[in-house]
Amino acid sequence: MSVNQIDMRATARRLFSYLKSYRPAFAVAIVGMAGYAGVDILFISQFGDFIDRGISQKDTNYLAWAPVFVIGMFLLRGVFNFISSYCLTWAGTHIVKDLRQELFSKMMTLPVSYHDKHSTGELISKITYDAEQIKQTSSKALVVLIHEGVFVFGCLGLMFWNSWQLSLIFLLIAPLIAVVVSQVSKRFRVISSRIQNSMGDVTSSSEQMLNGHKVIRAFGAVELENRKFADVNNRNRQLDVKMEATRSISVSLIQLIASFALAFVIYLASFPAMLETLTPGIFSEILAAMMLLLKPLKQLTTVNSEFQRGMTAAANVFLVLDQPSEQDTGTVQLQQAKGLLQVNNVSFNYPGHSRQVLNDISFTAQPGQTVALVGRSGSGKTTISSLLPRFYEIEQGEILLDGVNIQHCTLDSLRAQMATVSQQVVLFNDSIANNIAYAYRGDLSRERLLQVAERAHVMEFANQLPEGIDTVIGENGVTLSGGQRQRIAIARALLREAPLLILDEATSALDTESERKIQSALDELLKGRTSLVIAHRLSTIEQADLILVMDQGKIVERGNHQQLLALDGYYAQLYKMQFSEA
Ligand code: ADP
Ligand code: MG
């Protein structure tokens, strides 16, 4: 979405609604900022008296009080400044915290198909970068608007109070400044949206490099990647320079315009008629007010660009928050299921893809039975397994668990019925024990944990680690081999005692030795459960009650091992091929 398409007002209003619980702090912050600026104005307003009464008329009594006044003013200023910064930061960080939390939760409930379409880097940067941008830029914009706003009006008021004739000149240049500001803002918006994109390029290039660092090195592509990144990196730098150049030229331009006003005031003051009405004190006060106006003018020029950046980030965040979560409208709360699985005439294509991936799939698994899926890669086996926990919704056909359409079940209770072990094991940076017990509901005794670990052959390797089963295994278990990771996943599934088990090529990546070990762990797992086993090596599924042979989304053969061999079709051919290889 480009910056221009954002409904600024709606975004701002919505962002403001997050302030609800923090309103008192926010109100105090505003009062503090206004007070801060007010003290400055009060300070300047004493210039005239100081010069006229103190210096010109040599009023020693007045002069004696001046130092106390100075210290008092700065003390007050400090207090206002502290209160306003503290309260603003407090409210701002709360809003960022709330937004982050909401994004975090949202991303866990977005449909799987949403995650298929958006890169991890992109989504991470929303939680980290975008949320931070909102705080940074909107609180900065707010400080400038309120603090400098009050200050500018104060200075103008002071000038008019002292000499409205001289001050009128400022009203003449105001439209000129407005024109420059609006032109510059437009350019800011263009450049900053380009910077955001190029920042995205930097992030995603880095992410790809980090994910693929082994491949890059193995293929000797280090130089190539370096060169590619140099382009992206440099483009980002160029945009930064452009932004800064625009900023400083515009600031200088505005100050130059203001200096004409200043010069004109001095020129006017030299007229005798004018000189009569001015005391040195008043004249200095006006000059001081004019000089001091230059700084806030500069900041008010750039505040718009800050504001735009914050709003763009907010709009980005809201766009994610507004995505529909996965449907959880089912009302049936499944208790421990018996495990009767029926798949009736299911056809499926991935959302946003027209190609039909599953075509009229039907089969039944009685409680405790094992159904095996075999077939070429890409034939739709994994797709079937991801329909059971409703990672994707089906539009044609139905899937029943214990006779209940899974679309009528609550997601929580449905998913609690299943345990999945797939080729990609996801492990957390924690101990082996905690990885096995991950998200286990209820009390878990140490004995039971060890027993499960034993049955899944985890203890075999855990015993050789320095801290046994309490050894921390690094991010996603980098310190473990594929077979070891797989065994942890099996232990995790064993512990859950789910009535329905899904094994998606759980052993394909392993060598024969580890496969044999895992196979016995798996046999342990299969006992008394309904299981859907997707296997690459046919030797592992000979015992299955029902074997479904898939090709291009269709079931082309079905039966048990003996029947399929007798059929002498695709399965028999595949079996002979693997048999001769072995
Ligand atoms: P198998 O597990 O039998 O190897 P899959 O079920 O993984 O096959 O894939 C079946 C088909 O669906 C493939 O053609 C694949 O390209 C497509 N596919 C798999 N996952 C997705 C996805 N997330 N989005 C779109 N298409 C997909
Ligand atoms: Mg697969």
XYZ file of C-alpha atoms and ligand atoms in Angstrom:
610
model
C 0.000 0.000 0.000
C 1.426 3.380 -0.867
C 1.436 6.277 1.515
C -1.101 8.261 -0.459
C -3.768 5.602 -0.218
C -3.837 5.647 3.558
C -6.797 7.250 5.199
C -4.745 9.437 7.511
C -7.619 10.590 9.612
C -9.007 7.127 10.277
C -5.542 5.805 11.091
C -4.826 8.636 13.490
C -8.196 8.232 15.173
C -7.639 4.531 15.601
C -4.153 5.041 16.977
C -5.597 7.568 19.371
C -8.093 4.990 20.607
C -5.181 2.954 21.966
C -4.570 5.829 24.337
C -7.797 5.160 26.185
C -6.399 3.641 29.350
C -3.478 6.020 29.470
C -5.398 9.265 29.096
C -4.502 10.800 32.481
C -0.787 10.366 31.849
C -1.219 11.762 28.375
C -3.104 14.789 29.671
C -0.362 15.459 32.224
C 2.223 15.202 29.435
C 0.388 17.818 27.392
C 0.093 20.156 30.338
C 3.788 19.628 31.021
C 4.770 20.456 27.440
C 2.597 23.543 27.397
C 4.019 24.586 30.772
C 7.535 24.093 29.513
C 6.910 26.387 26.567
C 5.012 28.818 28.812
C 7.999 29.197 31.120
C 10.174 30.067 28.114
C 7.725 32.711 27.013
C 7.497 34.114 30.504
C 11.262 34.267 30.612
C 11.525 36.170 27.336
C 8.733 38.517 28.379
C 10.955 39.756 31.199
C 13.715 40.847 28.801
C 12.169 44.257 28.195
C 11.760 45.066 31.875
C 15.208 43.781 32.644
C 16.812 46.149 30.170
C 14.532 49.139 30.713
C 14.170 48.969 34.506
C 17.312 47.152 35.497
C 19.961 48.428 33.113
C 18.604 51.788 31.876
C 16.977 52.998 35.101
C 19.482 51.218 37.342
C 16.781 49.795 39.625
C 19.014 47.799 41.985
C 16.113 46.287 43.859
C 14.828 44.812 40.602
C 18.285 43.593 39.641
C 18.715 41.851 42.959
C 15.683 39.704 42.285
C 16.692 38.850 38.728
C 19.160 36.025 39.599
C 16.578 34.347 41.835
C 14.049 34.663 39.031
C 16.446 33.051 36.561
C 17.112 30.045 38.758
C 13.441 29.697 39.646
C 12.440 29.734 35.989
C 14.948 27.082 35.041
C 13.918 24.935 37.963
C 10.301 25.158 36.884
C 11.290 24.457 33.295
C 13.184 21.356 34.364
C 10.242 20.058 36.357
C 7.829 20.586 33.445
C 10.256 18.962 31.056
C 10.741 15.916 33.242
C 7.039 15.426 33.902
C 6.094 15.753 30.259
C 8.840 13.459 28.932
C 8.155 10.861 31.577
C 4.409 10.783 31.045
C 4.709 10.838 27.275
C 7.226 7.997 27.263
C 5.117 6.058 29.728
C 1.975 6.356 27.603
C 3.898 5.853 24.326
C 5.674 2.698 25.449
C 2.396 1.300 26.731
C 0.809 1.812 23.345
C 3.728 0.138 21.574
C 3.580 -2.732 24.050
C -0.146 -3.184 23.429
C 0.258 -3.051 19.662
C 3.122 -5.551 19.743
C 1.200 -7.938 21.924
C -1.790 -7.671 19.631
C 0.365 -8.293 16.553
C 2.058 -11.247 18.214
C -1.250 -12.882 19.106
C -2.737 -12.019 15.755
C 0.054 -13.665 13.823
C -0.503 -16.912 15.689
C -4.140 -17.014 14.651
C -3.814 -15.819 11.057
C -4.686 -18.593 8.625
C -1.782 -20.770 7.569
C -2.395 -19.559 4.025
C -1.548 -16.002 5.143
C 1.829 -17.183 6.403
C 2.364 -19.033 3.118
C 2.145 -15.696 1.336
C 4.206 -13.454 3.648
C 7.868 -13.848 4.450
C 9.019 -14.254 8.012
C 11.293 -11.227 7.711
C 8.420 -9.044 6.600
C 6.253 -10.084 9.537
C 9.049 -9.802 12.090
C 9.801 -6.263 10.968
C 6.191 -5.323 11.666
C 6.515 -6.417 15.285
C 9.896 -4.796 15.794
C 10.430 -1.913 13.364
C 6.938 -0.669 12.533
C 5.715 -0.702 16.125
C 8.774 1.255 17.225
C 8.318 3.750 14.381
C 4.843 4.532 15.590
C 6.099 5.468 19.025
C 9.144 7.354 17.827
C 7.498 9.434 15.196
C 4.149 10.108 16.760
C 5.521 11.083 20.129
C 8.130 13.242 18.435
C 5.451 14.824 16.290
C 3.345 15.435 19.354
C 6.155 17.049 21.316
C 6.957 19.367 18.447
C 3.339 20.214 17.779
C 2.461 21.051 21.341
C 5.684 22.375 22.752
C 6.801 24.347 19.730
C 3.215 25.261 18.889
C 2.650 26.902 22.254
C 6.050 28.507 22.005
C 5.411 29.980 18.562
C 2.045 31.380 19.601
C 3.612 32.733 22.767
C 6.371 34.479 20.858
C 3.910 35.927 18.351
C 1.683 37.090 21.200
C 4.599 38.732 22.895
C 5.577 40.545 19.725
C 2.067 41.825 19.098
C 1.724 42.887 22.700
C 4.884 44.937 22.396
C 4.389 46.399 18.944
C 1.663 45.183 16.639
C 2.921 47.351 13.792
C 6.271 45.605 13.660
C 4.757 42.214 14.197
C 2.341 42.438 11.305
C 5.246 41.739 9.004
C 5.324 38.211 10.321
C 1.811 37.590 9.172
C 2.897 38.554 5.656
C 5.553 35.897 5.444
C 3.434 33.149 6.999
C 1.790 32.098 3.701
C 5.185 32.007 2.008
C 6.482 29.663 4.658
C 3.353 27.538 4.373
C 3.969 27.049 0.639
C 7.539 25.921 1.215
C 6.484 23.574 4.013
C 3.810 21.889 1.957
C 6.105 21.430 -1.067
C 8.822 19.988 1.093
C 6.421 17.687 2.911
C 5.341 16.143 -0.352
C 8.926 15.343 -1.180
C 9.516 13.972 2.308
C 6.644 11.596 1.909
C 7.953 10.243 -1.376
C 11.475 9.803 -0.073
C 10.481 8.248 3.226
C 8.241 5.686 1.598
C 11.178 4.823 -0.661
C 13.388 4.532 2.403
C 10.938 2.143 4.027
C 10.991 -0.052 0.940
C 14.735 -0.017 0.714
C 14.949 -0.841 4.424
C 12.765 -3.850 3.618
C 15.263 -4.848 0.898
C 18.140 -4.618 3.354
C 16.283 -6.777 5.855
C 15.188 -9.430 3.411
C 18.626 -9.656 1.762
C 20.164 -10.166 5.178
C 17.545 -12.703 6.129
C 18.152 -14.725 2.966
C 21.893 -14.604 3.503
C 21.573 -15.794 7.090
C 19.193 -18.580 6.201
C 21.272 -19.723 3.277
C 24.772 -19.063 4.542
C 25.823 -22.665 4.114
C 24.567 -22.893 0.548
C 26.203 -19.571 -0.306
C 29.557 -20.768 0.965
C 29.244 -24.219 -0.558
C 28.545 -22.723 -3.993
C 31.264 -20.113 -3.665
C 28.756 -17.293 -4.002
C 30.127 -15.097 -1.230
C 31.406 -12.464 -3.680
C 28.175 -12.522 -5.658
C 26.059 -12.003 -2.544
C 28.406 -9.257 -1.369
C 27.956 -7.416 -4.626
C 24.185 -7.810 -4.563
C 24.010 -6.520 -1.025
C 26.313 -3.596 -1.801
C 23.731 -2.300 -4.293
C 20.860 -2.528 -1.869
C 22.928 -1.074 0.921
C 24.121 1.844 -1.128
C 20.650 2.663 -2.396
C 19.499 2.954 1.183
C 22.396 5.298 1.911
C 21.637 7.483 -1.087
C 18.052 7.892 0.010
C 19.174 8.885 3.478
C 21.388 11.575 2.002
C 18.553 12.798 -0.205
C 16.291 13.050 2.812
C 18.841 14.991 4.792
C 19.618 17.300 1.865
C 15.950 18.115 1.422
C 15.612 18.732 5.109
C 18.542 21.097 5.423
C 17.762 23.025 2.244
C 14.193 23.546 3.349
C 15.222 24.632 6.809
C 17.716 27.126 5.423
C 15.140 28.404 2.959
C 12.549 28.983 5.645
C 15.025 30.679 7.896
C 16.123 32.858 5.019
C 12.540 33.922 4.473
C 12.243 34.659 8.171
C 15.454 36.647 8.083
C 13.896 38.975 5.517
C 11.191 39.652 8.040
C 13.767 40.266 10.702
C 15.723 42.624 8.474
C 12.548 44.456 7.577
C 11.675 44.916 11.230
C 15.072 46.423 11.948
C 14.687 48.652 8.918
C 11.251 49.847 10.064
C 12.504 50.475 13.561
C 14.974 52.985 12.195
C 12.159 55.332 11.171
C 11.912 58.187 13.670
C 8.157 57.733 14.143
C 8.759 54.128 15.008
C 11.749 54.812 17.213
C 9.596 57.035 19.425
C 7.308 54.175 20.385
C 10.130 51.751 21.171
C 12.290 51.507 24.272
C 15.572 49.559 24.016
C 13.992 46.874 26.199
C 10.930 46.413 24.029
C 12.992 46.434 20.878
C 15.326 43.750 22.239
C 12.376 41.708 23.379
C 10.861 41.742 19.900
C 14.201 40.841 18.331
C 14.720 38.025 20.816
C 11.251 36.658 20.157
C 11.895 36.761 16.406
C 15.248 35.044 16.684
C 13.821 32.383 18.944
C 11.042 31.756 16.475
C 13.529 30.404 13.943
C 14.208 27.112 15.705
C 10.602 25.996 16.184
C 9.908 27.050 12.589
C 12.509 24.551 11.523
C 11.008 21.819 13.648
C 7.465 22.502 12.595
C 8.656 22.093 9.013
C 9.852 18.560 9.576
C 7.168 17.418 11.973
C 4.857 16.629 9.097
C 7.314 14.141 7.648
C 7.703 12.474 11.028
C 3.978 12.311 11.396
C 3.566 10.786 7.941
C 6.141 8.129 8.749
C 4.402 7.196 11.959
C 1.016 7.028 10.265
C 2.383 4.846 7.459
C 3.766 2.453 10.040
C 0.488 2.494 11.980
C -1.494 1.809 8.825
C 0.823 -1.127 8.088
C 0.262 -2.555 11.523
C -3.508 -2.097 11.371
C -3.564 -3.816 8.002
C -2.238 -6.969 9.653
C -4.522 -6.628 12.664
C -7.520 -6.377 10.349
C -6.807 -9.644 8.570
C -9.425 -12.244 9.442
C -8.137 -14.873 11.857
C -8.632 -18.528 11.107
C -12.244 -19.523 11.556
C -13.075 -20.962 14.919
C -16.837 -20.950 14.796
C -17.275 -24.618 15.689
C -19.058 -25.331 18.944
C -18.512 -29.047 19.511
C -16.004 -29.565 22.289
C -14.373 -32.915 21.519
C -13.422 -35.008 24.517
C -10.944 -37.854 24.108
C -11.971 -39.201 20.686
C -12.139 -42.905 19.882
C -10.382 -42.248 16.644
C -12.812 -43.036 13.856
C -11.596 -40.944 10.933
C -13.720 -40.557 7.814
C -12.702 -38.559 4.790
C -15.531 -38.161 2.306
C -15.148 -36.849 -1.264
C -12.666 -34.154 -0.374
C -11.395 -31.933 -3.178
C -9.079 -29.063 -2.414
C -7.028 -26.281 -3.893
C -4.809 -23.938 -1.896
C -6.365 -20.498 -1.357
C -5.261 -18.211 -4.157
C -4.154 -21.094 -6.366
C -6.442 -22.471 -9.018
C -4.768 -25.871 -9.399
C -6.708 -28.679 -7.769
C -4.324 -30.444 -5.396
C -6.763 -33.060 -4.059
C -9.419 -34.652 -6.195
C -12.317 -36.562 -4.631
C -10.435 -38.240 -1.775
C -12.374 -40.738 0.341
C -11.221 -43.249 2.942
C -12.030 -44.458 6.435
C -9.760 -45.363 9.321
C -11.369 -47.403 12.081
C -10.232 -46.612 15.629
C -6.744 -47.997 16.146
C -6.100 -48.620 12.450
C -3.127 -47.430 10.485
C -3.712 -45.859 7.084
C -0.676 -45.300 4.914
C -0.331 -42.786 2.091
C 2.238 -43.400 -0.604
C 2.935 -41.782 -3.934
C 5.231 -39.401 -5.789
C 6.247 -36.168 -4.161
C 3.740 -33.497 -5.009
C 0.866 -35.971 -5.183
C -0.924 -34.318 -2.235
C -0.050 -36.479 0.774
C 1.088 -33.684 3.064
C -1.888 -31.630 1.968
C -4.249 -34.300 3.314
C -2.410 -34.305 6.616
C -2.710 -30.535 6.978
C -6.461 -30.634 6.398
C -7.060 -32.747 9.505
C -6.047 -30.050 12.050
C -7.865 -27.542 9.785
C -4.782 -25.580 8.814
C -6.735 -25.011 5.635
C -10.509 -25.077 5.270
C -12.016 -27.419 2.717
C -14.831 -26.306 0.487
C -15.774 -29.616 -1.100
C -16.362 -32.799 0.834
C -16.082 -33.380 4.568
C -13.841 -34.872 7.197
C -15.397 -36.534 10.243
C -13.759 -37.479 13.504
C -15.859 -39.874 15.590
C -18.718 -38.936 13.296
C -18.445 -35.175 13.937
C -17.619 -32.885 11.037
C -14.327 -31.278 12.045
C -15.651 -27.918 10.885
C -18.128 -28.082 13.750
C -15.445 -28.638 16.389
C -13.588 -25.940 18.258
C -10.038 -25.656 16.937
C -8.544 -26.206 20.378
C -10.374 -29.426 21.086
C -9.832 -30.695 17.530
C -6.103 -30.120 17.591
C -5.821 -31.651 21.034
C -6.895 -34.952 19.426
C -3.859 -35.080 17.153
C -0.145 -35.421 17.395
C 2.028 -34.865 14.350
C 5.569 -35.940 13.654
C 6.847 -34.604 10.380
C 10.118 -34.399 8.555
C 10.718 -30.878 9.797
C 10.926 -31.064 13.550
C 10.504 -27.722 15.269
C 12.421 -27.505 18.523
C 12.697 -24.592 20.917
C 15.837 -23.227 22.497
C 15.315 -25.042 25.757
C 16.222 -28.315 27.454
C 15.330 -31.662 25.925
C 12.933 -32.295 28.789
C 11.100 -29.014 28.220
C 10.960 -29.669 24.499
C 9.287 -32.989 25.124
C 6.877 -31.459 27.616
C 6.170 -28.497 25.319
C 2.674 -27.098 25.926
C 1.667 -30.169 27.917
C -1.539 -29.454 29.771
C -1.794 -30.755 33.299
C 0.747 -32.029 35.776
C 3.698 -33.972 34.532
C 5.813 -36.081 36.850
C 9.490 -36.547 36.252
C 8.997 -40.327 36.179
C 6.475 -40.112 33.394
C 8.699 -37.797 31.388
C 11.675 -40.115 31.737
C 9.535 -43.103 30.853
C 8.328 -41.445 27.665
C 11.861 -40.370 26.800
C 13.003 -43.955 27.296
C 10.303 -45.351 25.036
C 11.137 -42.882 22.300
C 14.854 -43.797 22.533
C 15.702 -40.258 23.609
C 17.587 -41.390 26.703
C 20.061 -43.289 24.519
C 21.670 -40.074 23.357
C 20.557 -37.806 26.178
C 22.567 -39.843 28.666
C 25.729 -38.963 26.805
C 25.094 -35.225 27.021
C 26.622 -33.229 29.899
C 23.351 -32.511 31.626
C 21.378 -35.444 30.341
C 17.813 -34.722 29.461
C 18.133 -31.228 30.926
C 20.740 -30.205 28.359
C 19.788 -27.086 26.432
C 19.842 -27.808 22.710
C 20.224 -24.404 21.041
C 17.955 -22.621 18.619
C 15.817 -25.192 16.811
C 18.054 -27.915 18.209
C 21.118 -27.094 16.090
C 23.306 -29.216 18.315
C 21.396 -32.402 17.518
C 21.385 -34.755 14.551
C 18.301 -35.328 12.427
C 17.558 -38.664 14.060
C 17.911 -37.256 17.549
C 15.572 -34.391 16.778
C 13.093 -36.832 15.337
C 13.148 -38.903 18.503
C 12.368 -35.842 20.611
C 9.415 -35.136 18.354
C 8.216 -38.698 18.815
C 8.525 -38.421 22.594
C 6.495 -35.220 22.410
C 3.784 -37.025 20.470
C 3.890 -40.037 22.832
C 3.377 -37.814 25.838
C 0.295 -36.182 24.407
C -1.493 -39.526 24.076
C -3.576 -38.117 21.273
C -6.004 -40.571 19.710
C -5.021 -39.525 16.208
C -1.462 -39.636 15.020
C -0.031 -38.145 11.848
C 3.403 -39.187 10.673
C 4.564 -37.282 7.619
C 7.741 -38.871 6.292
C 8.947 -38.991 9.843
C 11.906 -41.173 8.953
C 12.712 -40.345 5.326
C 15.750 -38.254 6.072
C 17.421 -40.864 8.202
C 19.907 -43.626 7.521
C 18.848 -47.245 7.929
C 20.433 -47.613 11.342
C 18.686 -44.647 12.926
C 15.552 -45.428 11.005
C 15.408 -48.844 12.620
C 15.725 -47.310 16.053
C 13.109 -44.722 15.315
C 10.867 -47.273 13.745
C 10.677 -49.140 17.015
C 9.935 -45.847 18.761
C 7.237 -45.258 16.178
C 5.734 -48.708 16.599
C 5.466 -47.831 20.259
C 3.642 -44.669 19.238
C 1.232 -46.374 16.859
C -0.134 -48.818 19.422
C -3.829 -48.314 20.048
C -4.082 -45.137 18.003
C -5.584 -44.248 14.697
C -2.704 -43.180 12.510
C -2.134 -41.620 9.179
C 1.343 -42.550 8.015
C 2.954 -40.925 5.026
C 5.950 -42.977 4.055
C 8.636 -42.804 1.512
C 10.123 -46.216 2.219
C 7.488 -48.854 1.674
C 9.170 -51.289 4.063
C 7.883 -49.155 6.940
C 4.213 -49.496 6.064
C 3.825 -53.129 5.079
C 1.787 -53.721 8.228
C -0.671 -50.910 7.575
C -4.360 -51.820 7.570
C -4.991 -49.749 4.495
C -2.567 -48.376 1.944
C -3.653 -45.569 -0.364
C -1.589 -44.937 -3.449
C -1.818 -41.345 -4.627
C -1.025 -39.750 -7.923
C -1.718 -36.131 -8.908
C -4.212 -35.607 -6.099
C -6.182 -38.786 -6.741
C -6.221 -42.136 -4.990
C -5.274 -44.538 -7.764
C -4.965 -47.793 -5.809
C -6.127 -48.957 -2.392
C -5.821 -52.117 -0.299
C -3.385 -53.780 2.066
C 0.144 -54.773 1.150
C -0.762 -58.237 -0.134
C -3.730 -57.025 -2.156
C -1.716 -54.260 -3.764
C 1.105 -56.592 -4.675
C -1.412 -58.957 -6.196
C -2.888 -56.074 -8.149
C 0.501 -55.694 -9.793
C 0.010 -52.007 -10.470
C 1.788 -48.844 -9.461
C 2.408 -49.991 -5.895
C 3.851 -53.345 -6.935
C 6.155 -51.583 -9.355
C 7.330 -49.146 -6.692
C 7.847 -51.962 -4.236
C 9.953 -53.994 -6.619
C 12.063 -50.992 -7.400
C 12.795 -50.236 -3.737
C 13.304 -53.910 -2.996
C 15.964 -54.284 -5.643
C 17.689 -51.108 -4.419
C 17.881 -52.584 -0.934
P 3.384 -34.439 -1.149
O 3.346 -34.316 0.332
O 2.641 -35.593 -1.673
O 4.783 -34.416 -1.673
P 2.089 -31.896 -1.096
O 0.786 -32.206 -0.465
O 3.107 -31.271 -0.252
O 2.671 -33.197 -1.792
O 1.832 -30.955 -2.335
C 0.834 -31.213 -3.293
C 0.786 -30.046 -4.270
O 0.349 -28.881 -3.609
C 2.119 -29.725 -4.871
O 1.915 -29.522 -6.243
C 2.548 -28.418 -4.230
O 3.192 -27.608 -5.154
C 1.224 -27.799 -3.810
N 1.378 -27.087 -2.543
C 1.866 -27.581 -1.395
N 1.834 -26.666 -0.406
C 1.310 -25.541 -0.939
C 0.999 -24.242 -0.439
N 1.221 -23.907 0.843
N 0.460 -23.341 -1.284
C 0.228 -23.677 -2.570
N 0.491 -24.866 -3.099
C 1.017 -25.812 -2.315
Mg 4.966 -34.166 1.682
